[in-house]
GROMACS .gro file of C-alpha atoms in nm:
model
  409
    1UNK     CA    1   1.253   0.181   0.149
    2UNK     CA    2   0.894   0.125   0.035
    3UNK     CA    3   0.983   0.127  -0.333
    4UNK     CA    4   1.266  -0.128  -0.305
    5UNK     CA    5   1.176  -0.497  -0.359
    6UNK     CA    6   1.437  -0.604  -0.095
    7UNK     CA    7   1.197  -0.461   0.167
    8UNK     CA    8   0.873  -0.611   0.031
    9UNK     CA    9   0.870  -0.889   0.292
   10UNK     CA   10   0.649  -0.914   0.599
   11UNK     CA   11   0.753  -1.028   0.948
   12UNK     CA   12   0.708  -1.397   1.018
   13UNK     CA   13   0.658  -1.377   1.395
   14UNK     CA   14   0.426  -1.567   1.626
   15UNK     CA   15   0.162  -1.292   1.635
   16UNK     CA   16   0.148  -1.265   1.253
   17UNK     CA   17   0.067  -1.636   1.230
   18UNK     CA   18  -0.177  -1.634   1.523
   19UNK     CA   19  -0.409  -1.387   1.347
   20UNK     CA   20  -0.461  -1.629   1.055
   21UNK     CA   21  -0.497  -1.967   1.223
   22UNK     CA   22  -0.131  -2.049   1.296
   23UNK     CA   23   0.017  -1.988   0.950
   24UNK     CA   24   0.089  -1.673   0.752
   25UNK     CA   25  -0.207  -1.632   0.518
   26UNK     CA   26  -0.407  -1.358   0.343
   27UNK     CA   27  -0.262  -1.044   0.182
   28UNK     CA   28  -0.158  -0.811   0.466
   29UNK     CA   29   0.112  -1.024   0.632
   30UNK     CA   30   0.230  -1.256   0.353
   31UNK     CA   31   0.503  -1.210   0.093
   32UNK     CA   32   0.649  -1.396  -0.205
   33UNK     CA   33   0.428  -1.599  -0.442
   34UNK     CA   34   0.133  -1.638  -0.203
   35UNK     CA   35   0.109  -1.261  -0.155
   36UNK     CA   36   0.144  -1.192  -0.530
   37UNK     CA   37  -0.125  -1.447  -0.625
   38UNK     CA   38  -0.371  -1.336  -0.357
   39UNK     CA   39  -0.313  -0.965  -0.415
   40UNK     CA   40  -0.355  -0.998  -0.793
   41UNK     CA   41  -0.680  -1.188  -0.745
   42UNK     CA   42  -0.821  -0.940  -0.489
   43UNK     CA   43  -0.731  -0.636  -0.701
   44UNK     CA   44  -0.880  -0.788  -1.016
   45UNK     CA   45  -1.201  -0.891  -0.840
   46UNK     CA   46  -1.253  -0.555  -0.667
   47UNK     CA   47  -1.177  -0.370  -0.991
   48UNK     CA   48  -1.425  -0.570  -1.193
   49UNK     CA   49  -1.681  -0.556  -0.919
   50UNK     CA   50  -2.028  -0.523  -1.062
   51UNK     CA   51  -2.214  -0.841  -0.971
   52UNK     CA   52  -2.558  -0.817  -1.133
   53UNK     CA   53  -2.612  -0.452  -1.223
   54UNK     CA   54  -2.501  -0.315  -0.890
   55UNK     CA   55  -2.174  -0.122  -0.898
   56UNK     CA   56  -1.942  -0.051  -0.606
   57UNK     CA   57  -2.050   0.314  -0.615
   58UNK     CA   58  -2.420   0.218  -0.587
   59UNK     CA   59  -2.345  -0.003  -0.287
   60UNK     CA   60  -2.156   0.276  -0.105
   61UNK     CA   61  -2.424   0.536  -0.185
   62UNK     CA   62  -2.699   0.305  -0.069
   63UNK     CA   63  -2.528   0.276   0.271
   64UNK     CA   64  -2.442   0.647   0.287
   65UNK     CA   65  -2.807   0.743   0.225
   66UNK     CA   66  -2.919   0.488   0.483
   67UNK     CA   67  -2.675   0.647   0.733
   68UNK     CA   68  -2.814   0.998   0.669
   69UNK     CA   69  -3.168   0.866   0.725
   70UNK     CA   70  -3.061   0.705   1.055
   71UNK     CA   71  -2.894   1.029   1.170
   72UNK     CA   72  -3.206   1.227   1.074
   73UNK     CA   73  -3.424   1.006   1.293
   74UNK     CA   74  -3.171   1.023   1.581
   75UNK     CA   75  -3.159   1.405   1.574
   76UNK     CA   76  -3.519   1.411   1.698
   77UNK     CA   77  -3.396   1.251   2.021
   78UNK     CA   78  -3.129   1.516   2.087
   79UNK     CA   79  -2.746   1.505   2.066
   80UNK     CA   80  -2.599   1.188   1.911
   81UNK     CA   81  -2.353   0.999   2.130
   82UNK     CA   82  -2.289   0.697   1.906
   83UNK     CA   83  -2.222   0.860   1.568
   84UNK     CA   84  -1.900   0.660   1.519
   85UNK     CA   85  -2.080   0.331   1.586
   86UNK     CA   86  -2.353   0.388   1.331
   87UNK     CA   87  -2.095   0.518   1.080
   88UNK     CA   88  -1.892   0.198   1.140
   89UNK     CA   89  -2.196  -0.016   1.059
   90UNK     CA   90  -2.266   0.179   0.739
   91UNK     CA   91  -1.900   0.148   0.626
   92UNK     CA   92  -1.895  -0.221   0.717
   93UNK     CA   93  -2.216  -0.276   0.518
   94UNK     CA   94  -2.049  -0.136   0.205
   95UNK     CA   95  -1.760  -0.379   0.242
   96UNK     CA   96  -1.976  -0.673   0.353
   97UNK     CA   97  -2.205  -0.631   0.048
   98UNK     CA   98  -1.898  -0.658  -0.176
   99UNK     CA   99  -1.757  -0.953   0.015
  100UNK     CA  100  -2.063  -1.153   0.117
  101UNK     CA  101  -2.352  -1.005  -0.080
  102UNK     CA  102  -2.560  -0.908   0.223
  103UNK     CA  103  -2.631  -0.604   0.439
  104UNK     CA  104  -2.683  -0.599   0.813
  105UNK     CA  105  -2.960  -0.412   0.993
  106UNK     CA  106  -2.818  -0.134   1.208
  107UNK     CA  107  -2.933  -0.308   1.525
  108UNK     CA  108  -2.811  -0.656   1.427
  109UNK     CA  109  -2.655  -0.802   1.747
  110UNK     CA  110  -2.413  -1.025   1.550
  111UNK     CA  111  -2.277  -0.724   1.365
  112UNK     CA  112  -2.243  -0.517   1.682
  113UNK     CA  113  -2.047  -0.802   1.842
  114UNK     CA  114  -1.810  -0.840   1.545
  115UNK     CA  115  -1.747  -0.464   1.525
  116UNK     CA  116  -1.666  -0.468   1.897
  117UNK     CA  117  -1.422  -0.759   1.844
  118UNK     CA  118  -1.246  -0.580   1.555
  119UNK     CA  119  -1.230  -0.258   1.756
  120UNK     CA  120  -1.080  -0.438   2.059
  121UNK     CA  121  -0.818  -0.607   1.840
  122UNK     CA  122  -0.713  -0.278   1.678
  123UNK     CA  123  -0.711  -0.076   2.002
  124UNK     CA  124  -0.506  -0.340   2.188
  125UNK     CA  125  -0.237  -0.412   1.927
  126UNK     CA  126   0.024  -0.198   1.755
  127UNK     CA  127   0.234  -0.199   1.439
  128UNK     CA  128   0.533  -0.364   1.611
  129UNK     CA  129   0.317  -0.659   1.721
  130UNK     CA  130   0.374  -0.591   2.092
  131UNK     CA  131   0.553  -0.806   2.348
  132UNK     CA  132   0.436  -1.140   2.203
  133UNK     CA  133   0.622  -1.070   1.878
  134UNK     CA  134   0.950  -1.046   2.065
  135UNK     CA  135   0.892  -1.287   2.356
  136UNK     CA  136   0.620  -1.532   2.239
  137UNK     CA  137   0.705  -1.788   2.512
  138UNK     CA  138   0.548  -1.550   2.769
  139UNK     CA  139   0.204  -1.662   2.650
  140UNK     CA  140   0.265  -1.991   2.835
  141UNK     CA  141   0.371  -1.817   3.158
  142UNK     CA  142   0.145  -1.509   3.178
  143UNK     CA  143  -0.120  -1.550   2.904
  144UNK     CA  144  -0.352  -1.296   3.064
  145UNK     CA  145  -0.094  -1.024   3.132
  146UNK     CA  146   0.058  -1.043   2.782
  147UNK     CA  147  -0.288  -1.005   2.628
  148UNK     CA  148  -0.260  -1.346   2.461
  149UNK     CA  149  -0.581  -1.494   2.606
  150UNK     CA  150  -0.802  -1.202   2.501
  151UNK     CA  151  -0.636  -1.163   2.159
  152UNK     CA  152  -0.663  -1.532   2.080
  153UNK     CA  153  -1.032  -1.535   2.174
  154UNK     CA  154  -1.103  -1.229   1.956
  155UNK     CA  155  -0.922  -1.369   1.651
  156UNK     CA  156  -1.103  -1.701   1.697
  157UNK     CA  157  -1.445  -1.532   1.711
  158UNK     CA  158  -1.372  -1.336   1.393
  159UNK     CA  159  -1.240  -1.651   1.220
  160UNK     CA  160  -1.557  -1.845   1.313
  161UNK     CA  161  -1.784  -1.561   1.198
  162UNK     CA  162  -1.623  -1.558   0.851
  163UNK     CA  163  -1.609  -1.939   0.826
  164UNK     CA  164  -1.984  -1.958   0.898
  165UNK     CA  165  -2.050  -1.712   0.615
  166UNK     CA  166  -1.834  -1.915   0.373
  167UNK     CA  167  -2.013  -2.238   0.470
  168UNK     CA  168  -2.347  -2.068   0.390
  169UNK     CA  169  -2.208  -1.960   0.052
  170UNK     CA  170  -2.093  -2.312  -0.030
  171UNK     CA  171  -2.440  -2.447   0.044
  172UNK     CA  172  -2.632  -2.185  -0.158
  173UNK     CA  173  -2.406  -2.097  -0.453
  174UNK     CA  174  -2.503  -2.175  -0.813
  175UNK     CA  175  -2.230  -2.283  -1.054
  176UNK     CA  176  -2.142  -1.999  -1.295
  177UNK     CA  177  -2.328  -1.731  -1.096
  178UNK     CA  178  -2.136  -1.488  -0.876
  179UNK     CA  179  -2.312  -1.290  -0.606
  180UNK     CA  180  -2.004  -1.146  -0.435
  181UNK     CA  181  -1.630  -1.179  -0.363
  182UNK     CA  182  -1.669  -1.507  -0.169
  183UNK     CA  183  -1.846  -1.671  -0.466
  184UNK     CA  184  -1.571  -1.562  -0.707
  185UNK     CA  185  -1.303  -1.693  -0.469
  186UNK     CA  186  -1.480  -2.030  -0.429
  187UNK     CA  187  -1.499  -2.059  -0.810
  188UNK     CA  188  -1.125  -1.983  -0.830
  189UNK     CA  189  -1.061  -2.259  -0.574
  190UNK     CA  190  -1.260  -2.504  -0.792
  191UNK     CA  191  -1.061  -2.406  -1.102
  192UNK     CA  192  -0.725  -2.440  -0.928
  193UNK     CA  193  -0.816  -2.773  -0.766
  194UNK     CA  194  -0.935  -2.924  -1.095
  195UNK     CA  195  -0.591  -2.854  -1.246
  196UNK     CA  196  -0.298  -3.044  -1.097
  197UNK     CA  197  -0.090  -2.734  -1.011
  198UNK     CA  198  -0.012  -2.649  -0.650
  199UNK     CA  199  -0.228  -2.355  -0.547
  200UNK     CA  200  -0.247  -2.109  -0.257
  201UNK     CA  201  -0.626  -2.084  -0.299
  202UNK     CA  202  -0.805  -2.274  -0.023
  203UNK     CA  203  -1.067  -2.207   0.244
  204UNK     CA  204  -0.816  -2.094   0.509
  205UNK     CA  205  -0.671  -1.842   0.263
  206UNK     CA  206  -1.022  -1.717   0.180
  207UNK     CA  207  -1.102  -1.664   0.550
  208UNK     CA  208  -0.770  -1.480   0.593
  209UNK     CA  209  -0.822  -1.256   0.288
  210UNK     CA  210  -1.176  -1.164   0.399
  211UNK     CA  211  -1.040  -1.095   0.748
  212UNK     CA  212  -0.769  -0.867   0.604
  213UNK     CA  213  -1.025  -0.674   0.398
  214UNK     CA  214  -1.250  -0.657   0.700
  215UNK     CA  215  -1.001  -0.536   0.961
  216UNK     CA  216  -0.795  -0.306   0.735
  217UNK     CA  217  -1.080  -0.172   0.524
  218UNK     CA  218  -1.343  -0.094   0.785
  219UNK     CA  219  -1.113   0.041   1.055
  220UNK     CA  220  -0.920   0.300   0.854
  221UNK     CA  221  -1.223   0.420   0.656
  222UNK     CA  222  -1.455   0.467   0.955
  223UNK     CA  223  -1.177   0.639   1.153
  224UNK     CA  224  -1.112   0.884   0.868
  225UNK     CA  225  -1.484   0.967   0.835
  226UNK     CA  226  -1.499   1.005   1.215
  227UNK     CA  227  -1.204   1.248   1.208
  228UNK     CA  228  -1.366   1.451   0.926
  229UNK     CA  229  -1.673   1.509   1.147
  230UNK     CA  230  -1.449   1.579   1.451
  231UNK     CA  231  -1.236   1.841   1.273
  232UNK     CA  232  -1.540   2.008   1.115
  233UNK     CA  233  -1.730   2.047   1.444
  234UNK     CA  234  -1.423   2.232   1.573
  235UNK     CA  235  -1.355   2.423   1.248
  236UNK     CA  236  -1.700   2.562   1.170
  237UNK     CA  237  -1.557   2.810   0.915
  238UNK     CA  238  -1.424   2.519   0.705
  239UNK     CA  239  -1.753   2.329   0.741
  240UNK     CA  240  -1.939   2.641   0.617
  241UNK     CA  241  -1.719   2.655   0.303
  242UNK     CA  242  -1.779   2.283   0.234
  243UNK     CA  243  -2.156   2.338   0.271
  244UNK     CA  244  -2.148   2.634   0.032
  245UNK     CA  245  -1.958   2.433  -0.230
  246UNK     CA  246  -2.191   2.130  -0.206
  247UNK     CA  247  -2.499   2.357  -0.224
  248UNK     CA  248  -2.359   2.533  -0.531
  249UNK     CA  249  -2.254   2.218  -0.720
  250UNK     CA  250  -2.513   1.959  -0.612
  251UNK     CA  251  -2.794   2.150  -0.444
  252UNK     CA  252  -3.017   1.963  -0.202
  253UNK     CA  253  -3.143   1.676  -0.416
  254UNK     CA  254  -2.865   1.557  -0.652
  255UNK     CA  255  -2.699   1.253  -0.498
  256UNK     CA  256  -2.317   1.290  -0.466
  257UNK     CA  257  -2.137   1.065  -0.714
  258UNK     CA  258  -1.772   1.008  -0.810
  259UNK     CA  259  -1.840   1.187  -1.141
  260UNK     CA  260  -1.886   1.514  -0.942
  261UNK     CA  261  -1.562   1.469  -0.748
  262UNK     CA  262  -1.354   1.715  -0.954
  263UNK     CA  263  -1.626   1.977  -0.916
  264UNK     CA  264  -1.590   1.970  -0.535
  265UNK     CA  265  -1.228   2.082  -0.487
  266UNK     CA  266  -1.276   2.228  -0.138
  267UNK     CA  267  -1.436   1.906  -0.008
  268UNK     CA  268  -1.143   1.707  -0.155
  269UNK     CA  269  -0.896   1.950   0.004
  270UNK     CA  270  -1.071   1.919   0.342
  271UNK     CA  271  -1.059   1.537   0.325
  272UNK     CA  272  -0.689   1.554   0.230
  273UNK     CA  273  -0.608   1.792   0.517
  274UNK     CA  274  -0.794   1.576   0.772
  275UNK     CA  275  -0.609   1.270   0.638
  276UNK     CA  276  -0.274   1.451   0.671
  277UNK     CA  277  -0.332   1.571   1.028
  278UNK     CA  278  -0.522   1.274   1.173
  279UNK     CA  279  -0.266   1.014   1.057
  280UNK     CA  280  -0.504   0.721   1.105
  281UNK     CA  281  -0.218   0.493   0.995
  282UNK     CA  282   0.085   0.677   1.144
  283UNK     CA  283   0.330   0.412   1.022
  284UNK     CA  284   0.329   0.154   0.747
  285UNK     CA  285   0.256  -0.209   0.828
  286UNK     CA  286   0.595  -0.368   0.915
  287UNK     CA  287   0.828  -0.451   0.624
  288UNK     CA  288   1.086  -0.731   0.642
  289UNK     CA  289   1.423  -0.722   0.468
  290UNK     CA  290   1.437  -1.016   0.225
  291UNK     CA  291   1.819  -1.010   0.210
  292UNK     CA  292   2.124  -0.835   0.359
  293UNK     CA  293   2.133  -0.483   0.215
  294UNK     CA  294   2.198  -0.118   0.302
  295UNK     CA  295   1.959   0.175   0.344
  296UNK     CA  296   2.074   0.537   0.374
  297UNK     CA  297   2.419   0.411   0.472
  298UNK     CA  298   2.286   0.173   0.739
  299UNK     CA  299   2.352  -0.198   0.724
  300UNK     CA  300   2.022  -0.390   0.719
  301UNK     CA  301   2.040  -0.763   0.787
  302UNK     CA  302   1.804  -1.017   0.634
  303UNK     CA  303   1.477  -1.048   0.836
  304UNK     CA  304   1.519  -0.710   1.005
  305UNK     CA  305   1.181  -0.536   1.050
  306UNK     CA  306   1.137  -0.180   0.922
  307UNK     CA  307   0.851   0.065   0.980
  308UNK     CA  308   0.799   0.371   0.761
  309UNK     CA  309   0.706   0.675   0.969
  310UNK     CA  310   0.433   0.824   0.748
  311UNK     CA  311   0.338   1.079   1.014
  312UNK     CA  312   0.683   1.241   0.991
  313UNK     CA  313   0.622   1.304   0.619
  314UNK     CA  314   0.277   1.451   0.683
  315UNK     CA  315   0.412   1.678   0.959
  316UNK     CA  316   0.737   1.783   0.785
  317UNK     CA  317   0.788   2.153   0.851
  318UNK     CA  318   1.019   2.213   0.556
  319UNK     CA  319   0.760   2.086   0.310
  320UNK     CA  320   0.430   2.206   0.460
  321UNK     CA  321   0.551   2.525   0.632
  322UNK     CA  322   0.283   2.516   0.903
  323UNK     CA  323   0.207   2.143   0.942
  324UNK     CA  324   0.020   2.178   1.273
  325UNK     CA  325  -0.233   2.419   1.123
  326UNK     CA  326  -0.560   2.285   0.978
  327UNK     CA  327  -0.561   2.458   0.638
  328UNK     CA  328  -0.738   2.279   0.348
  329UNK     CA  329  -0.636   2.569   0.118
  330UNK     CA  330  -0.285   2.417   0.098
  331UNK     CA  331  -0.435   2.166  -0.150
  332UNK     CA  332  -0.604   2.434  -0.368
  333UNK     CA  333  -0.419   2.611  -0.651
  334UNK     CA  334  -0.461   2.968  -0.786
  335UNK     CA  335  -0.740   2.854  -1.020
  336UNK     CA  336  -0.938   2.707  -0.729
  337UNK     CA  337  -0.866   2.346  -0.830
  338UNK     CA  338  -0.778   2.062  -0.595
  339UNK     CA  339  -0.413   1.959  -0.635
  340UNK     CA  340  -0.276   1.632  -0.499
  341UNK     CA  341   0.047   1.662  -0.302
  342UNK     CA  342   0.292   1.368  -0.341
  343UNK     CA  343   0.388   1.415   0.027
  344UNK     CA  344   0.042   1.296   0.131
  345UNK     CA  345   0.087   0.918   0.149
  346UNK     CA  346  -0.176   0.770   0.386
  347UNK     CA  347  -0.195   0.452   0.175
  348UNK     CA  348   0.181   0.397   0.167
  349UNK     CA  349   0.397   0.365  -0.145
  350UNK     CA  350   0.554   0.100  -0.364
  351UNK     CA  351   0.446  -0.260  -0.418
  352UNK     CA  352   0.296  -0.289  -0.070
  353UNK     CA  353   0.076   0.020  -0.083
  354UNK     CA  354  -0.280  -0.039   0.037
  355UNK     CA  355  -0.468  -0.253  -0.215
  356UNK     CA  356  -0.805  -0.113  -0.104
  357UNK     CA  357  -0.701   0.248  -0.178
  358UNK     CA  358  -0.963   0.316  -0.449
  359UNK     CA  359  -1.242   0.158  -0.244
  360UNK     CA  360  -1.138   0.355   0.067
  361UNK     CA  361  -1.116   0.688  -0.122
  362UNK     CA  362  -1.458   0.634  -0.280
  363UNK     CA  363  -1.610   0.541   0.055
  364UNK     CA  364  -1.464   0.845   0.233
  365UNK     CA  365  -1.563   1.090  -0.044
  366UNK     CA  366  -1.920   0.960  -0.086
  367UNK     CA  367  -1.993   0.927   0.286
  368UNK     CA  368  -1.849   1.274   0.362
  369UNK     CA  369  -2.039   1.435   0.071
  370UNK     CA  370  -2.371   1.270   0.167
  371UNK     CA  371  -2.339   1.365   0.536
  372UNK     CA  372  -2.235   1.726   0.467
  373UNK     CA  373  -2.502   1.774   0.199
  374UNK     CA  374  -2.771   1.700   0.461
  375UNK     CA  375  -2.634   1.818   0.797
  376UNK     CA  376  -2.439   2.079   0.984
  377UNK     CA  377  -2.253   1.916   1.273
  378UNK     CA  378  -2.197   2.118   1.592
  379UNK     CA  379  -2.091   2.045   1.949
  380UNK     CA  380  -2.360   2.057   2.219
  381UNK     CA  381  -2.326   2.355   2.452
  382UNK     CA  382  -2.087   2.283   2.741
  383UNK     CA  383  -1.916   2.004   2.539
  384UNK     CA  384  -1.537   2.036   2.576
  385UNK     CA  385  -1.337   2.068   2.255
  386UNK     CA  386  -1.240   1.719   2.135
  387UNK     CA  387  -0.874   1.617   2.155
  388UNK     CA  388  -0.777   1.604   1.789
  389UNK     CA  389  -0.474   1.376   1.845
  390UNK     CA  390  -0.711   1.079   1.867
  391UNK     CA  391  -0.681   0.745   2.049
  392UNK     CA  392  -0.379   0.516   2.012
  393UNK     CA  393  -0.377   0.159   1.879
  394UNK     CA  394  -0.277  -0.022   1.559
  395UNK     CA  395  -0.455   0.271   1.392
  396UNK     CA  396  -0.543   0.609   1.542
  397UNK     CA  397  -0.915   0.643   1.624
  398UNK     CA  398  -1.109   0.969   1.663
  399UNK     CA  399  -1.185   1.078   2.023
  400UNK     CA  400  -1.528   1.009   2.181
  401UNK     CA  401  -1.767   1.278   2.065
  402UNK     CA  402  -2.126   1.385   2.119
  403UNK     CA  403  -2.261   1.588   1.826
  404UNK     CA  404  -2.574   1.776   1.731
  405UNK     CA  405  -2.669   1.713   1.367
  406UNK     CA  406  -2.876   2.005   1.232
  407UNK     CA  407  -3.069   1.923   0.915
  408UNK     CA  408  -2.989   2.180   0.645
  409UNK     CA  409  -3.289   2.357   0.498
   0.00000   0.00000   0.00000
């Protein structure tokens, strides 16, 4: 289904328009020419990212090191109860530096508010769009009970936050100089508007694209990093092997970099196994049939919505043998090398696979390597074992967790 162009559409329901100001905009929930133009632009800009002399890898590492320093200072106060929150801020800072050229302080109240808004949106929606997708008129009758009032307020706050940032960029940008993604997009808007062709590049699209990067990028990455810590506090034997590998390859002082990735097969295998079992995105984003067609003998009408059940692939007994077991070794071959398994598809497949895949993988690898180079994570005594199934929502979030971070000597 995911590799067939007939299913490359996105639903065109009320809720999908509400999230981007009343029209379908951005890259997540658009299709056709608008989606192709926006996606191509986003991919090209992220790929070429290196404004000034700062690369994407430097930005991520800067935030990963800052996170380890924050954790180190928190350990002096005892067990850490808000590890996911501070990890979220560090992940968001990586993305926000790319998008808007600035970093937030960890205690910035504006940032805390926006992270809370994004978290509430994700926890209170699901991949089908919920009741308002199917019965949108109910928002007029019971706006509170259907969740419409709260959802509309949250989307509006996020929209205003991004619009304010774009307004600041417009006032401070210098022609021909690009500080970040927003600057490059504004320059593209200028170019398109100076030619007489009809263009999908305007300010509303820019807000929507930034919003898509923001909600999709931060949420899945921080949840995956959160699950890595959660699994490793439970599976201390696996954490010990990861520590031994990092100590052997990098030691205490060499900063983890992408160039060392192939020399850390067990860390890669552990990340892959957490990704497979946690299923942060258990289904694909909804696909829409662009025309009448058939799939596996079933008749699919135009505009039908289809969801790919990625979790069923990751938990397939015939392929994995023991899918419920946490066993990173399944991704290691006889020569001790990490081997990718084509059945691991957390970023989807086909034309609509996640466009931030490289950025997400780099974030997860560098954050995990930096944290595990510096700390051993354990549960406080008397802490119940965390529920590894996670918390439901549009994505699956790790369970609440209090951890003790022990600095490695």
